[in-house]
Structures are given as C-alpha cells and as structure tokens.
PDB file of N, CA and C in Angstrom:
ATOM      1  N   MET A   1      -7.930  -4.626  -7.466  1.00  0.00           N
ATOM      2  CA  MET A   1      -6.532  -4.477  -7.821  1.00  0.00           C
ATOM      3  C   MET A   1      -5.713  -4.478  -6.532  1.00  0.00           C
ATOM      4  N   SER A   2      -4.596  -5.194  -6.560  1.00  0.00           N
ATOM      5  CA  SER A   2      -3.745  -5.224  -5.380  1.00  0.00           C
ATOM      6  C   SER A   2      -2.980  -3.905  -5.254  1.00  0.00           C
ATOM      7  N   GLU A   3      -2.716  -3.533  -4.035  1.00  0.00           N
ATOM      8  CA  GLU A   3      -2.036  -2.257  -3.772  1.00  0.00           C
ATOM      9  C   GLU A   3      -0.564  -2.358  -4.152  1.00  0.00           C
ATOM     10  N   ARG A   4      -0.088  -1.376  -4.888  1.00  0.00           N
ATOM     11  CA  ARG A   4       1.311  -1.348  -5.302  1.00  0.00           C
ATOM     12  C   ARG A   4       2.157  -0.675  -4.238  1.00  0.00           C
ATOM     13  N   LEU A   5       3.375  -1.141  -4.098  1.00  0.00           N
ATOM     14  CA  LEU A   5       4.311  -0.485  -3.196  1.00  0.00           C
ATOM     15  C   LEU A   5       4.777   0.822  -3.821  1.00  0.00           C
ATOM     16  N   TRP A   6       5.106   1.774  -2.985  1.00  0.00           N
ATOM     17  CA  TRP A   6       5.594   3.067  -3.461  1.00  0.00           C
ATOM     18  C   TRP A   6       7.093   2.975  -3.684  1.00  0.00           C
ATOM     19  N   SER A   7       7.543   3.517  -4.785  1.00  0.00           N
ATOM     20  CA  SER A   7       8.981   3.561  -5.037  1.00  0.00           C
ATOM     21  C   SER A   7       9.560   4.838  -4.421  1.00  0.00           C
ATOM     22  N   TYR A   8      10.855   4.810  -4.176  1.00  0.00           N
ATOM     23  CA  TYR A   8      11.546   5.981  -3.648  1.00  0.00           C
ATOM     24  C   TYR A   8      11.324   7.181  -4.577  1.00  0.00           C
ATOM     25  N   SER A   9      11.426   6.946  -5.880  1.00  0.00           N
ATOM     26  CA  SER A   9      11.269   8.024  -6.864  1.00  0.00           C
ATOM     27  C   SER A   9       9.882   8.652  -6.822  1.00  0.00           C
ATOM     28  N   GLU A  10       8.858   7.825  -6.650  1.00  0.00           N
ATOM     29  CA  GLU A  10       7.489   8.353  -6.542  1.00  0.00           C
ATOM     30  C   GLU A  10       7.339   9.218  -5.299  1.00  0.00           C
ATOM     31  N   LEU A  11       7.800   8.721  -4.162  1.00  0.00           N
ATOM     32  CA  LEU A  11       7.687   9.473  -2.912  1.00  0.00           C
ATOM     33  C   LEU A  11       8.431  10.797  -2.996  1.00  0.00           C
ATOM     34  N   LYS A  12       9.613  10.758  -3.551  1.00  0.00           N
ATOM     35  CA  LYS A  12      10.411  11.976  -3.694  1.00  0.00           C
ATOM     36  C   LYS A  12       9.693  12.966  -4.607  1.00  0.00           C
ATOM     37  N   TYR A  13       9.148  12.493  -5.710  1.00  0.00           N
ATOM     38  CA  TYR A  13       8.431  13.351  -6.658  1.00  0.00           C
ATOM     39  C   TYR A  13       7.231  14.021  -5.986  1.00  0.00           C
ATOM     40  N   ILE A  14       6.503  13.269  -5.176  1.00  0.00           N
ATOM     41  CA  ILE A  14       5.336  13.821  -4.471  1.00  0.00           C
ATOM     42  C   ILE A  14       5.769  14.867  -3.456  1.00  0.00           C
ATOM     43  N   LYS A  15       6.793  14.565  -2.665  1.00  0.00           N
ATOM     44  CA  LYS A  15       7.249  15.514  -1.634  1.00  0.00           C
ATOM     45  C   LYS A  15       7.777  16.801  -2.251  1.00  0.00           C
ATOM     46  N   VAL A  16       8.466  16.695  -3.367  1.00  0.00           N
ATOM     47  CA  VAL A  16       9.022  17.876  -4.017  1.00  0.00           C
ATOM     48  C   VAL A  16       7.915  18.734  -4.626  1.00  0.00           C
ATOM     49  N   ASN A  17       6.867  18.103  -5.132  1.00  0.00           N
ATOM     50  CA  ASN A  17       5.831  18.819  -5.882  1.00  0.00           C
ATOM     51  C   ASN A  17       4.511  19.012  -5.143  1.00  0.00           C
ATOM     52  N   GLU A  18       4.420  18.605  -3.872  1.00  0.00           N
ATOM     53  CA  GLU A  18       3.139  18.661  -3.185  1.00  0.00           C
ATOM     54  C   GLU A  18       2.592  20.074  -2.995  1.00  0.00           C
ATOM     55  N   MET A  19       3.453  21.075  -2.967  1.00  0.00           N
ATOM     56  CA  MET A  19       2.980  22.450  -2.807  1.00  0.00           C
ATOM     57  C   MET A  19       2.587  23.088  -4.137  1.00  0.00           C
ATOM     58  N   ASN A  20       3.049  22.507  -5.237  1.00  0.00           N
ATOM     59  CA  ASN A  20       2.793  23.074  -6.557  1.00  0.00           C
ATOM     60  C   ASN A  20       1.514  22.554  -7.216  1.00  0.00           C
ATOM     61  N   TYR A  21       1.048  21.375  -6.804  1.00  0.00           N
ATOM     62  CA  TYR A  21      -0.097  20.747  -7.448  1.00  0.00           C
ATOM     63  C   TYR A  21      -1.086  20.232  -6.411  1.00  0.00           C
ATOM     64  N   GLY A  22      -2.341  20.153  -6.805  1.00  0.00           N
ATOM     65  CA  GLY A  22      -3.352  19.516  -5.971  1.00  0.00           C
ATOM     66  C   GLY A  22      -3.218  18.011  -6.064  1.00  0.00           C
ATOM     67  N   SER A  23      -3.915  17.293  -5.223  1.00  0.00           N
ATOM     68  CA  SER A  23      -3.802  15.836  -5.168  1.00  0.00           C
ATOM     69  C   SER A  23      -4.222  15.167  -6.472  1.00  0.00           C
ATOM     70  N   GLU A  24      -5.285  15.667  -7.081  1.00  0.00           N
ATOM     71  CA  GLU A  24      -5.770  15.058  -8.322  1.00  0.00           C
ATOM     72  C   GLU A  24      -4.752  15.236  -9.454  1.00  0.00           C
ATOM     73  N   GLU A  25      -4.243  16.435  -9.581  1.00  0.00           N
ATOM     74  CA  GLU A  25      -3.258  16.714 -10.630  1.00  0.00           C
ATOM     75  C   GLU A  25      -1.950  15.956 -10.369  1.00  0.00           C
ATOM     76  N   LEU A  26      -1.549  15.883  -9.119  1.00  0.00           N
ATOM     77  CA  LEU A  26      -0.330  15.171  -8.766  1.00  0.00           C
ATOM     78  C   LEU A  26      -0.472  13.675  -9.029  1.00  0.00           C
ATOM     79  N   ALA A  27      -1.636  13.111  -8.755  1.00  0.00           N
ATOM     80  CA  ALA A  27      -1.886  11.696  -9.061  1.00  0.00           C
ATOM     81  C   ALA A  27      -1.756  11.446 -10.559  1.00  0.00           C
ATOM     82  N   ASP A  28      -2.306  12.334 -11.374  1.00  0.00           N
ATOM     83  CA  ASP A  28      -2.190  12.195 -12.827  1.00  0.00           C
ATOM     84  C   ASP A  28      -0.730  12.265 -13.270  1.00  0.00           C
ATOM     85  N   LEU A  29       0.033  13.196 -12.708  1.00  0.00           N
ATOM     86  CA  LEU A  29       1.443  13.337 -13.066  1.00  0.00           C
ATOM     87  C   LEU A  29       2.251  12.095 -12.675  1.00  0.00           C
ATOM     88  N   VAL A  30       1.996  11.570 -11.480  1.00  0.00           N
ATOM     89  CA  VAL A  30       2.693  10.366 -11.017  1.00  0.00           C
ATOM     90  C   VAL A  30       2.351   9.184 -11.916  1.00  0.00           C
ATOM     91  N   ASN A  31       1.087   9.051 -12.279  1.00  0.00           N
ATOM     92  CA  ASN A  31       0.674   7.944 -13.139  1.00  0.00           C
ATOM     93  C   ASN A  31       1.336   8.010 -14.511  1.00  0.00           C
ATOM     94  N   VAL A  32       1.440   9.203 -15.066  1.00  0.00           N
ATOM     95  CA  VAL A  32       2.082   9.351 -16.375  1.00  0.00           C
ATOM     96  C   VAL A  32       3.583   9.090 -16.270  1.00  0.00           C
ATOM     97  N   LYS A  33       4.214   9.671 -15.271  1.00  0.00           N
ATOM     98  CA  LYS A  33       5.676   9.593 -15.140  1.00  0.00           C
ATOM     99  C   LYS A  33       6.170   8.203 -14.740  1.00  0.00           C
ATOM    100  N   PHE A  34       5.454   7.529 -13.834  1.00  0.00           N
ATOM    101  CA  PHE A  34       5.956   6.278 -13.279  1.00  0.00           C
ATOM    102  C   PHE A  34       5.168   5.031 -13.673  1.00  0.00           C
ATOM    103  N   HIS A  35       3.977   5.190 -14.223  1.00  0.00           N
ATOM    104  CA  HIS A  35       3.127   4.027 -14.500  1.00  0.00           C
ATOM    105  C   HIS A  35       2.581   4.009 -15.927  1.00  0.00           C
ATOM    106  N   SER A  36       3.248   4.676 -16.834  1.00  0.00           N
ATOM    107  CA  SER A  36       2.873   4.696 -18.259  1.00  0.00           C
ATOM    108  C   SER A  36       1.419   5.096 -18.473  1.00  0.00           C
ATOM    109  N   GLY A  37       0.913   5.988 -17.635  1.00  0.00           N
ATOM    110  CA  GLY A  37      -0.448   6.484 -17.775  1.00  0.00           C
ATOM    111  C   GLY A  37      -1.509   5.610 -17.139  1.00  0.00           C
ATOM    112  N   GLU A  38      -1.146   4.430 -16.669  1.00  0.00           N
ATOM    113  CA  GLU A  38      -2.091   3.543 -15.990  1.00  0.00           C
ATOM    114  C   GLU A  38      -2.563   4.208 -14.697  1.00  0.00           C
ATOM    115  N   LYS A  39      -3.796   4.046 -14.352  1.00  0.00           N
ATOM    116  CA  LYS A  39      -4.371   4.682 -13.154  1.00  0.00           C
ATOM    117  C   LYS A  39      -3.976   3.921 -11.885  1.00  0.00           C
ATOM    118  N   ALA A  40      -2.682   3.889 -11.597  1.00  0.00           N
ATOM    119  CA  ALA A  40      -2.159   3.158 -10.438  1.00  0.00           C
ATOM    120  C   ALA A  40      -2.329   3.933  -9.142  1.00  0.00           C
ATOM    121  N   ARG A  41      -2.258   5.258  -9.200  1.00  0.00           N
ATOM    122  CA  ARG A  41      -2.365   6.106  -8.009  1.00  0.00           C
ATOM    123  C   ARG A  41      -3.578   7.012  -8.124  1.00  0.00           C
ATOM    124  N   THR A  42      -4.277   7.154  -7.010  1.00  0.00           N
ATOM    125  CA  THR A  42      -5.466   8.006  -6.969  1.00  0.00           C
ATOM    126  C   THR A  42      -5.179   9.235  -6.111  1.00  0.00           C
ATOM    127  N   PRO A  43      -6.020  10.260  -6.211  1.00  0.00           N
ATOM    128  CA  PRO A  43      -5.849  11.417  -5.329  1.00  0.00           C
ATOM    129  C   PRO A  43      -5.870  11.026  -3.843  1.00  0.00           C
ATOM    130  N   HIS A  44      -6.675  10.023  -3.502  1.00  0.00           N
ATOM    131  CA  HIS A  44      -6.731   9.544  -2.118  1.00  0.00           C
ATOM    132  C   HIS A  44      -5.366   8.970  -1.696  1.00  0.00           C
ATOM    133  N   ASP A  45      -4.718   8.230  -2.589  1.00  0.00           N
ATOM    134  CA  ASP A  45      -3.375   7.701  -2.301  1.00  0.00           C
ATOM    135  C   ASP A  45      -2.384   8.833  -2.058  1.00  0.00           C
ATOM    136  N   ILE A  46      -2.471   9.874  -2.877  1.00  0.00           N
ATOM    137  CA  ILE A  46      -1.570  11.018  -2.747  1.00  0.00           C
ATOM    138  C   ILE A  46      -1.796  11.719  -1.407  1.00  0.00           C
ATOM    139  N   ASP A  47      -3.061  11.881  -1.015  1.00  0.00           N
ATOM    140  CA  ASP A  47      -3.375  12.510   0.275  1.00  0.00           C
ATOM    141  C   ASP A  47      -2.806  11.706   1.438  1.00  0.00           C
ATOM    142  N   LYS A  48      -2.879  10.365   1.351  1.00  0.00           N
ATOM    143  CA  LYS A  48      -2.324   9.523   2.409  1.00  0.00           C
ATOM    144  C   LYS A  48      -0.815   9.716   2.524  1.00  0.00           C
ATOM    145  N   ILE A  49      -0.141   9.837   1.389  1.00  0.00           N
ATOM    146  CA  ILE A  49       1.310  10.040   1.405  1.00  0.00           C
ATOM    147  C   ILE A  49       1.652  11.424   1.959  1.00  0.00           C
ATOM    148  N   LYS A  50       0.876  12.425   1.576  1.00  0.00           N
ATOM    149  CA  LYS A  50       1.129  13.781   2.068  1.00  0.00           C
ATOM    150  C   LYS A  50       0.988  13.874   3.584  1.00  0.00           C
ATOM    151  N   SER A  51       0.023  13.158   4.147  1.00  0.00           N
ATOM    152  CA  SER A  51      -0.252  13.295   5.575  1.00  0.00           C
ATOM    153  C   SER A  51       0.445  12.245   6.439  1.00  0.00           C
ATOM    154  N   GLY A  52       0.966  11.192   5.825  1.00  0.00           N
ATOM    155  CA  GLY A  52       1.575  10.118   6.597  1.00  0.00           C
ATOM    156  C   GLY A  52       3.073  10.254   6.734  1.00  0.00           C
ATOM    157  N   LYS A  53       3.657   9.322   7.486  1.00  0.00           N
ATOM    158  CA  LYS A  53       5.107   9.290   7.643  1.00  0.00           C
ATOM    159  C   LYS A  53       5.724   8.606   6.436  1.00  0.00           C
ATOM    160  N   THR A  54       6.742   9.201   5.888  1.00  0.00           N
ATOM    161  CA  THR A  54       7.523   8.584   4.818  1.00  0.00           C
ATOM    162  C   THR A  54       8.989   8.692   5.191  1.00  0.00           C
ATOM    163  N   ILE A  55       9.839   8.200   4.346  1.00  0.00           N
ATOM    164  CA  ILE A  55      11.272   8.297   4.601  1.00  0.00           C
ATOM    165  C   ILE A  55      11.738   9.743   4.605  1.00  0.00           C
ATOM    166  N   PHE A  56      10.938  10.638   4.066  1.00  0.00           N
ATOM    167  CA  PHE A  56      11.314  12.048   4.003  1.00  0.00           C
ATOM    168  C   PHE A  56      10.807  12.844   5.204  1.00  0.00           C
ATOM    169  N   THR A  57       9.844  12.303   5.950  1.00  0.00           N
ATOM    170  CA  THR A  57       9.258  13.072   7.045  1.00  0.00           C
ATOM    171  C   THR A  57       9.472  12.453   8.421  1.00  0.00           C
ATOM    172  N   ARG A  58       9.995  11.270   8.490  1.00  0.00           N
ATOM    173  CA  ARG A  58      10.178  10.633   9.806  1.00  0.00           C
ATOM    174  C   ARG A  58      11.340  11.274  10.553  1.00  0.00           C
ATOM    175  N   LYS A  59      11.251  11.217  11.856  1.00  0.00           N
ATOM    176  CA  LYS A  59      12.338  11.743  12.685  1.00  0.00           C
ATOM    177  C   LYS A  59      13.302  10.616  13.006  1.00  0.00           C
ATOM    178  N   ARG A  60      14.555  10.959  13.022  1.00  0.00           N
ATOM    179  CA  ARG A  60      15.578   9.963  13.376  1.00  0.00           C
ATOM    180  C   ARG A  60      15.616   9.781  14.875  1.00  0.00           C
ATOM    181  N   GLU A  61      15.759   8.542  15.287  1.00  0.00           N
ATOM    182  CA  GLU A  61      15.855   8.255  16.711  1.00  0.00           C
ATOM    183  C   GLU A  61      17.292   8.398  17.158  1.00  0.00           C
ATOM    184  N   ARG A  62      17.475   9.001  18.334  1.00  0.00           N
ATOM    185  CA  ARG A  62      18.817   9.112  18.912  1.00  0.00           C
ATOM    186  C   ARG A  62      19.091   7.872  19.736  1.00  0.00           C
ATOM    187  N   ARG A  63      20.313   7.434  19.670  1.00  0.00           N
ATOM    188  CA  ARG A  63      20.698   6.249  20.448  1.00  0.00           C
ATOM    189  C   ARG A  63      21.673   6.630  21.513  1.00  0.00           C
TER     190      ARG A  63
END
C-alpha cells in the first residue's frame, strides 16, 4: 500500500490527544475518524508523528 499524506486535521488530532491515549488506541481513533475505519494508520505511524517534527512542533526561524 502506498503511504498516505497526513492531513492537517489528523496531525492536530494526534497532537491534542497524544497524552490521553496510547499509540495503538490513537491509531484506531484516527482510522475511524478520518479514514472510515480503514486501517490507514498504524501505531508505528503514530509513534513517528509523536517523535518527529510537524507543523505543530517545529521552531520558527528568525530572519
């Protein structure tokens, strides 16, 4: 399966809820809410988003 791009809404949902749910449960919630229950996101995908840079965690560069 080809990798799907992350939507702004998905990233925001993960960042808001990452402290309330584990990766497996959060993956299930994202799949139901944004992908009609299709197994588009895995716990591994959620972990990558939690630990990586996103639009919510990057630092702004000063000019």
